[in-house]
Amino acid sequence: DVKVTQSSRYLVKRTGEKVFLECVQDMDHENMFWYRQDPGLGLRLIYFSYDVKMKEKGDIPEGYSVSREKKERFSLILESASTNQTSMYLCASSLTGSSSYEQYFGPGTRLTVT
Amino acid sequence: GDSVTQMEGPVTLSEEAFLTINCTYTATGYPSLFWYVQYPGEGLQLLLKATKADDKGSNKGFEATYRKETTSFHLEKGSVQVSDSAVYFCALSDLKTGNQFYFGTGTSLTVIP
């Protein structure tokens, strides 16, 4: 079974802190994605990556950056956390090459910025 | 651009009732369509999918048919259970836009005994 793991289930940080969210997948997927999920807004794509060292902005990249140094790992970085970044963060991965390939999700990290 | 519109919630049903959650889409290419389910405190997991027109996806008693003429992919279940209480997301993937997914806003379902 494909497994996507995220480094923390719950995280509490202070305003202005630098925050790292880690995601690891074990199925050699080329594509990896970071979303945030907020009530009433569904899932919004922050960044995605098609390959090692490659990244593309999603719909809401402001205030975030990403790093993909190894194929299995995709990190989301909040350079200076703010209260409006309090949210559920979901990582996903998928194969490339066909629209029929599903995305596999991690369990999510609930981040609270105080 | 590509998008998905799904029925607003929340939806509350009694056990054994019939469920329909509406989903329509807009796509420039030939998308694949998906339903994901999110149980409380968890990530999303695939419920079912259909990859071409007239395909029917099914799993755990849930079904959805890919209707190109009406650009729809409605989720149905004949008899819901309390354990079906969750948030349901409709999504599409279109190779013309890379392997990005486009998700609906989610529909919360509560089934009461």
mmCIF file of N, CA and C in Angstrom, chain A residues 19-100:
data_model
loop_
_atom_site.group_PDB
_atom_site.id
_atom_site.type_symbol
_atom_site.label_atom_id
_atom_site.label_comp_id
_atom_site.label_asym_id
_atom_site.label_seq_id
_atom_site.Cartn_x
_atom_site.Cartn_y
_atom_site.Cartn_z
ATOM 1 N N VAL A 19 8.393 27.701 10.244
ATOM 2 C CA VAL A 19 7.762 26.407 10.468
ATOM 3 C C VAL A 19 8.065 25.484 9.296
ATOM 4 N N PHE A 20 8.426 24.252 9.624
ATOM 5 C CA PHE A 20 8.701 23.242 8.612
ATOM 6 C C PHE A 20 7.684 22.116 8.739
ATOM 7 N N LEU A 21 7.008 21.814 7.647
ATOM 8 C CA LEU A 21 6.129 20.649 7.598
ATOM 9 C C LEU A 21 6.729 19.668 6.601
ATOM 10 N N GLU A 22 6.917 18.434 7.080
ATOM 11 C CA GLU A 22 7.581 17.431 6.251
ATOM 12 C C GLU A 22 6.584 16.385 5.761
ATOM 13 N N CYS A 23 6.811 15.921 4.554
ATOM 14 C CA CYS A 23 5.966 14.889 3.960
ATOM 15 C C CYS A 23 6.864 13.870 3.270
ATOM 16 N N VAL A 24 6.591 12.594 3.515
ATOM 17 C CA VAL A 24 7.381 11.529 2.905
ATOM 18 C C VAL A 24 6.441 10.494 2.305
ATOM 19 N N GLN A 25 6.744 10.072 1.063
ATOM 20 C CA GLN A 25 5.961 8.996 0.436
ATOM 21 C C GLN A 25 6.905 7.862 0.067
ATOM 22 N N ASP A 26 6.355 6.646 0.087
ATOM 23 C CA ASP A 26 7.216 5.465 -0.063
ATOM 24 C C ASP A 26 6.966 4.688 -1.350
ATOM 25 N N MET A 27 6.314 5.327 -2.324
ATOM 26 C CA MET A 27 5.984 4.580 -3.554
ATOM 27 C C MET A 27 6.621 5.162 -4.798
ATOM 28 N N ASP A 28 7.677 5.912 -4.650
ATOM 29 C CA ASP A 28 8.431 6.393 -5.813
ATOM 30 C C ASP A 28 7.579 7.274 -6.744
ATOM 31 N N HIS A 29 6.643 8.018 -6.179
ATOM 32 C CA HIS A 29 5.805 8.895 -6.983
ATOM 33 C C HIS A 29 6.576 10.126 -7.427
ATOM 34 N N GLU A 30 6.335 10.526 -8.677
ATOM 35 C CA GLU A 30 6.994 11.716 -9.189
ATOM 36 C C GLU A 30 6.376 13.006 -8.629
ATOM 37 N N ASN A 31 5.051 13.008 -8.500
ATOM 38 C CA ASN A 31 4.337 14.228 -8.141
ATOM 39 C C ASN A 31 4.069 14.291 -6.652
ATOM 40 N N MET A 32 4.256 15.479 -6.096
ATOM 41 C CA MET A 32 3.879 15.710 -4.702
ATOM 42 C C MET A 32 3.222 17.073 -4.584
ATOM 43 N N PHE A 33 2.296 17.183 -3.626
ATOM 44 C CA PHE A 33 1.430 18.357 -3.532
ATOM 45 C C PHE A 33 1.276 18.769 -2.063
ATOM 46 N N TRP A 34 1.127 20.066 -1.849
ATOM 47 C CA TRP A 34 0.727 20.596 -0.546
ATOM 48 C C TRP A 34 -0.565 21.391 -0.712
ATOM 49 N N TYR A 35 -1.543 21.047 0.140
ATOM 50 C CA TYR A 35 -2.821 21.752 0.177
ATOM 51 C C TYR A 35 -3.039 22.286 1.595
ATOM 52 N N ARG A 36 -3.880 23.306 1.672
ATOM 53 C CA ARG A 36 -4.442 23.640 2.968
ATOM 54 C C ARG A 36 -5.959 23.508 2.878
ATOM 55 N N GLN A 37 -6.533 23.088 4.000
ATOM 56 C CA GLN A 37 -7.962 22.836 4.040
ATOM 57 C C GLN A 37 -8.587 23.703 5.121
ATOM 58 N N ASP A 38 -9.564 24.509 4.732
ATOM 59 C CA ASP A 38 -10.262 25.395 5.653
ATOM 60 C C ASP A 38 -11.763 25.208 5.482
ATOM 61 N N PRO A 39 -12.507 25.315 6.565
ATOM 62 C CA PRO A 39 -13.971 25.113 6.490
ATOM 63 C C PRO A 39 -14.605 26.020 5.446
ATOM 64 N N GLY A 40 -15.430 25.416 4.609
ATOM 65 C CA GLY A 40 -16.139 26.177 3.589
ATOM 66 C C GLY A 40 -15.341 26.496 2.343
ATOM 67 N N LEU A 41 -14.034 26.249 2.394
ATOM 68 C CA LEU A 41 -13.175 26.564 1.242
ATOM 69 C C LEU A 41 -12.621 25.319 0.560
ATOM 70 N N GLY A 42 -12.831 24.172 1.148
ATOM 71 C CA GLY A 42 -12.325 22.946 0.553
ATOM 72 C C GLY A 42 -10.814 22.879 0.600
ATOM 73 N N LEU A 43 -10.217 22.244 -0.396
ATOM 74 C CA LEU A 43 -8.770 22.129 -0.487
ATOM 75 C C LEU A 43 -8.241 23.164 -1.467
ATOM 76 N N ARG A 44 -7.222 23.859 -1.048
ATOM 77 C CA ARG A 44 -6.567 24.837 -1.931
ATOM 78 C C ARG A 44 -5.102 24.457 -2.091
ATOM 79 N N LEU A 45 -4.662 24.453 -3.330
ATOM 80 C CA LEU A 45 -3.307 24.009 -3.644
ATOM 81 C C LEU A 45 -2.315 25.123 -3.357
ATOM 82 N N ILE A 46 -1.291 24.787 -2.580
ATOM 83 C CA ILE A 46 -0.272 25.775 -2.224
ATOM 84 C C ILE A 46 0.898 25.690 -3.212
ATOM 85 N N TYR A 47 1.505 24.519 -3.294
ATOM 86 C CA TYR A 47 2.620 24.257 -4.198
ATOM 87 C C TYR A 47 2.553 22.799 -4.626
ATOM 88 N N PHE A 48 3.167 22.511 -5.760
ATOM 89 C CA PHE A 48 3.352 21.129 -6.152
ATOM 90 C C PHE A 48 4.691 20.957 -6.843
ATOM 91 N N SER A 49 5.067 19.697 -6.993
ATOM 92 C CA SER A 49 6.379 19.388 -7.556
ATOM 93 C C SER A 49 6.263 18.167 -8.458
ATOM 94 N N TYR A 50 6.830 18.274 -9.666
ATOM 95 C CA TYR A 50 6.797 17.163 -10.604
ATOM 96 C C TYR A 50 8.061 16.292 -10.534
ATOM 97 N N ASP A 51 9.055 16.822 -9.872
ATOM 98 C CA ASP A 51 10.310 16.069 -9.853
ATOM 99 C C ASP A 51 11.217 16.695 -8.804
ATOM 100 N N VAL A 52 12.297 16.011 -8.534
ATOM 101 C CA VAL A 52 13.259 16.520 -7.564
ATOM 102 C C VAL A 52 13.732 17.909 -8.001
ATOM 103 N N LYS A 53 13.795 18.800 -7.026
ATOM 104 C CA LYS A 53 14.258 20.180 -7.215
ATOM 105 C C LYS A 53 13.335 21.019 -8.094
ATOM 106 N N MET A 54 12.203 20.496 -8.489
ATOM 107 C CA MET A 54 11.264 21.276 -9.277
ATOM 108 C C MET A 54 10.061 21.624 -8.418
ATOM 109 N N LYS A 55 9.527 22.828 -8.637
ATOM 110 C CA LYS A 55 8.367 23.264 -7.889
ATOM 111 C C LYS A 55 7.540 24.200 -8.745
ATOM 112 N N GLU A 56 6.253 24.166 -8.492
ATOM 113 C CA GLU A 56 5.333 25.041 -9.206
ATOM 114 C C GLU A 56 4.378 25.649 -8.194
ATOM 115 N N LYS A 57 4.062 26.916 -8.389
ATOM 116 C CA LYS A 57 3.104 27.567 -7.501
ATOM 117 C C LYS A 57 1.694 27.058 -7.784
ATOM 118 N N GLY A 58 0.950 26.915 -6.705
ATOM 119 C CA GLY A 58 -0.450 26.590 -6.832
ATOM 120 C C GLY A 58 -1.291 27.850 -6.768
ATOM 121 N N ASP A 59 -2.448 27.736 -6.143
ATOM 122 C CA ASP A 59 -3.381 28.862 -6.118
ATOM 123 C C ASP A 59 -3.075 29.878 -5.026
ATOM 124 N N ILE A 60 -2.437 29.421 -3.945
ATOM 125 C CA ILE A 60 -2.207 30.322 -2.798
ATOM 126 C C ILE A 60 -0.779 30.179 -2.262
ATOM 127 N N PRO A 61 0.252 30.498 -3.041
ATOM 128 C CA PRO A 61 1.625 30.301 -2.586
ATOM 129 C C PRO A 61 2.163 31.371 -1.636
ATOM 130 N N GLU A 62 1.468 32.485 -1.527
ATOM 131 C CA GLU A 62 2.009 33.606 -0.756
ATOM 132 C C GLU A 62 2.213 33.206 0.706
ATOM 133 N N GLY A 63 3.408 33.493 1.201
ATOM 134 C CA GLY A 63 3.736 33.187 2.588
ATOM 135 C C GLY A 63 4.308 31.800 2.802
ATOM 136 N N TYR A 64 4.431 31.045 1.707
ATOM 137 C CA TYR A 64 4.935 29.670 1.782
ATOM 138 C C TYR A 64 6.095 29.481 0.804
ATOM 139 N N SER A 65 6.946 28.526 1.110
ATOM 140 C CA SER A 65 7.922 28.044 0.140
ATOM 141 C C SER A 65 8.015 26.528 0.314
ATOM 142 N N VAL A 66 8.688 25.864 -0.629
ATOM 143 C CA VAL A 66 8.796 24.407 -0.572
ATOM 144 C C VAL A 66 10.211 23.983 -0.938
ATOM 145 N N SER A 67 10.496 22.739 -0.609
ATOM 146 C CA SER A 67 11.788 22.167 -0.939
ATOM 147 C C SER A 67 11.597 20.701 -1.282
ATOM 148 N N ARG A 68 12.223 20.278 -2.377
ATOM 149 C CA ARG A 68 12.203 18.861 -2.712
ATOM 150 C C ARG A 68 13.614 18.456 -3.153
ATOM 151 N N GLU A 69 14.390 18.034 -2.213
ATOM 152 C CA GLU A 69 15.767 17.622 -2.450
ATOM 153 C C GLU A 69 15.887 16.131 -2.775
ATOM 154 N N LYS A 70 14.908 15.360 -2.301
ATOM 155 C CA LYS A 70 14.865 13.931 -2.607
ATOM 156 C C LYS A 70 13.468 13.599 -3.121
ATOM 157 N N LYS A 71 13.398 12.567 -3.937
ATOM 158 C CA LYS A 71 12.122 12.240 -4.598
ATOM 159 C C LYS A 71 11.029 11.942 -3.585
ATOM 160 N N GLU A 72 11.367 11.314 -2.483
ATOM 161 C CA GLU A 72 10.337 10.870 -1.562
ATOM 162 C C GLU A 72 9.901 11.941 -0.554
ATOM 163 N N ARG A 73 10.554 13.051 -0.532
ATOM 164 C CA ARG A 73 10.322 14.044 0.519
ATOM 165 C C ARG A 73 9.990 15.414 -0.050
ATOM 166 N N PHE A 74 8.939 16.021 0.495
ATOM 167 C CA PHE A 74 8.488 17.335 0.027
ATOM 168 C C PHE A 74 8.166 18.154 1.260
ATOM 169 N N SER A 75 8.881 19.244 1.430
ATOM 170 C CA SER A 75 8.749 20.050 2.638
ATOM 171 C C SER A 75 8.041 21.357 2.343
ATOM 172 N N LEU A 76 7.171 21.739 3.238
ATOM 173 C CA LEU A 76 6.488 23.036 3.160
ATOM 174 C C LEU A 76 7.058 23.919 4.256
ATOM 175 N N ILE A 77 7.408 25.141 3.889
ATOM 176 C CA ILE A 77 8.044 26.056 4.833
ATOM 177 C C ILE A 77 7.214 27.322 4.950
ATOM 178 N N LEU A 78 6.906 27.675 6.184
ATOM 179 C CA LEU A 78 6.280 28.953 6.464
ATOM 180 C C LEU A 78 7.389 29.846 6.991
ATOM 181 N N GLU A 79 7.809 30.802 6.189
ATOM 182 C CA GLU A 79 8.995 31.605 6.528
ATOM 183 C C GLU A 79 8.799 32.399 7.812
ATOM 184 N N SER A 80 7.616 32.944 7.985
ATOM 185 C CA SER A 80 7.301 33.728 9.186
ATOM 186 C C SER A 80 5.814 33.523 9.464
ATOM 187 N N ALA A 81 5.519 32.569 10.328
ATOM 188 C CA ALA A 81 4.136 32.147 10.517
ATOM 189 C C ALA A 81 3.249 33.301 10.978
ATOM 190 N N SER A 82 2.038 33.308 10.464
ATOM 191 C CA SER A 82 1.058 34.307 10.875
ATOM 192 C C SER A 82 -0.230 33.592 11.265
ATOM 193 N N THR A 83 -1.081 34.280 12.003
ATOM 194 C CA THR A 83 -2.304 33.644 12.517
ATOM 195 C C THR A 83 -3.219 33.189 11.387
ATOM 196 N N ASN A 84 -3.166 33.879 10.248
ATOM 197 C CA ASN A 84 -4.038 33.461 9.140
ATOM 198 C C ASN A 84 -3.520 32.213 8.424
ATOM 199 N N GLN A 85 -2.425 31.664 8.887
ATOM 200 C CA GLN A 85 -1.943 30.390 8.370
ATOM 201 C C GLN A 85 -2.351 29.215 9.273
ATOM 202 N N THR A 86 -3.125 29.509 10.289
ATOM 203 C CA THR A 86 -3.728 28.438 11.093
ATOM 204 C C THR A 86 -4.677 27.647 10.193
ATOM 205 N N SER A 87 -4.427 26.350 10.074
ATOM 206 C CA SER A 87 -5.185 25.564 9.114
ATOM 207 C C SER A 87 -4.798 24.093 9.230
ATOM 208 N N MET A 88 -5.508 23.257 8.461
ATOM 209 C CA MET A 88 -5.106 21.862 8.270
ATOM 210 C C MET A 88 -4.299 21.808 6.979
ATOM 211 N N TYR A 89 -3.112 21.198 7.061
ATOM 212 C CA TYR A 89 -2.245 21.062 5.885
ATOM 213 C C TYR A 89 -2.174 19.599 5.468
ATOM 214 N N LEU A 90 -2.461 19.378 4.200
ATOM 215 C CA LEU A 90 -2.483 18.018 3.657
ATOM 216 C C LEU A 90 -1.446 17.880 2.558
ATOM 217 N N CYS A 91 -0.703 16.797 2.633
ATOM 218 C CA CYS A 91 0.274 16.455 1.609
ATOM 219 C C CYS A 91 -0.304 15.310 0.781
ATOM 220 N N ALA A 92 0.020 15.280 -0.497
ATOM 221 C CA ALA A 92 -0.430 14.193 -1.362
ATOM 222 C C ALA A 92 0.653 13.861 -2.373
ATOM 223 N N SER A 93 0.568 12.651 -2.927
ATOM 224 C CA SER A 93 1.510 12.269 -3.977
ATOM 225 C C SER A 93 0.778 11.457 -5.034
ATOM 226 N N SER A 94 1.369 11.392 -6.231
ATOM 227 C CA SER A 94 0.763 10.610 -7.301
ATOM 228 C C SER A 94 1.821 10.272 -8.337
ATOM 229 N N LEU A 95 1.509 9.275 -9.156
ATOM 230 C CA LEU A 95 2.307 8.995 -10.333
ATOM 231 C C LEU A 95 2.018 10.051 -11.392
ATOM 232 N N THR A 96 2.855 10.102 -12.385
ATOM 233 C CA THR A 96 2.637 11.035 -13.480
ATOM 234 C C THR A 96 2.307 10.266 -14.741
ATOM 235 N N GLY A 97 1.720 10.955 -15.741
ATOM 236 C CA GLY A 97 1.556 10.341 -17.046
ATOM 237 C C GLY A 97 0.136 9.994 -17.433
ATOM 238 N N SER A 98 -0.787 9.981 -16.491
ATOM 239 C CA SER A 98 -2.180 9.664 -16.821
ATOM 240 C C SER A 98 -3.101 10.396 -15.866
ATOM 241 N N SER A 99 -4.220 10.873 -16.401
ATOM 242 C CA SER A 99 -5.191 11.548 -15.539
ATOM 243 C C SER A 99 -5.896 10.565 -14.616
ATOM 244 N N SER A 100 -5.763 9.257 -14.879
ATOM 245 C CA SER A 100 -6.465 8.282 -14.046
ATOM 246 C C SER A 100 -5.741 7.982 -12.747
#
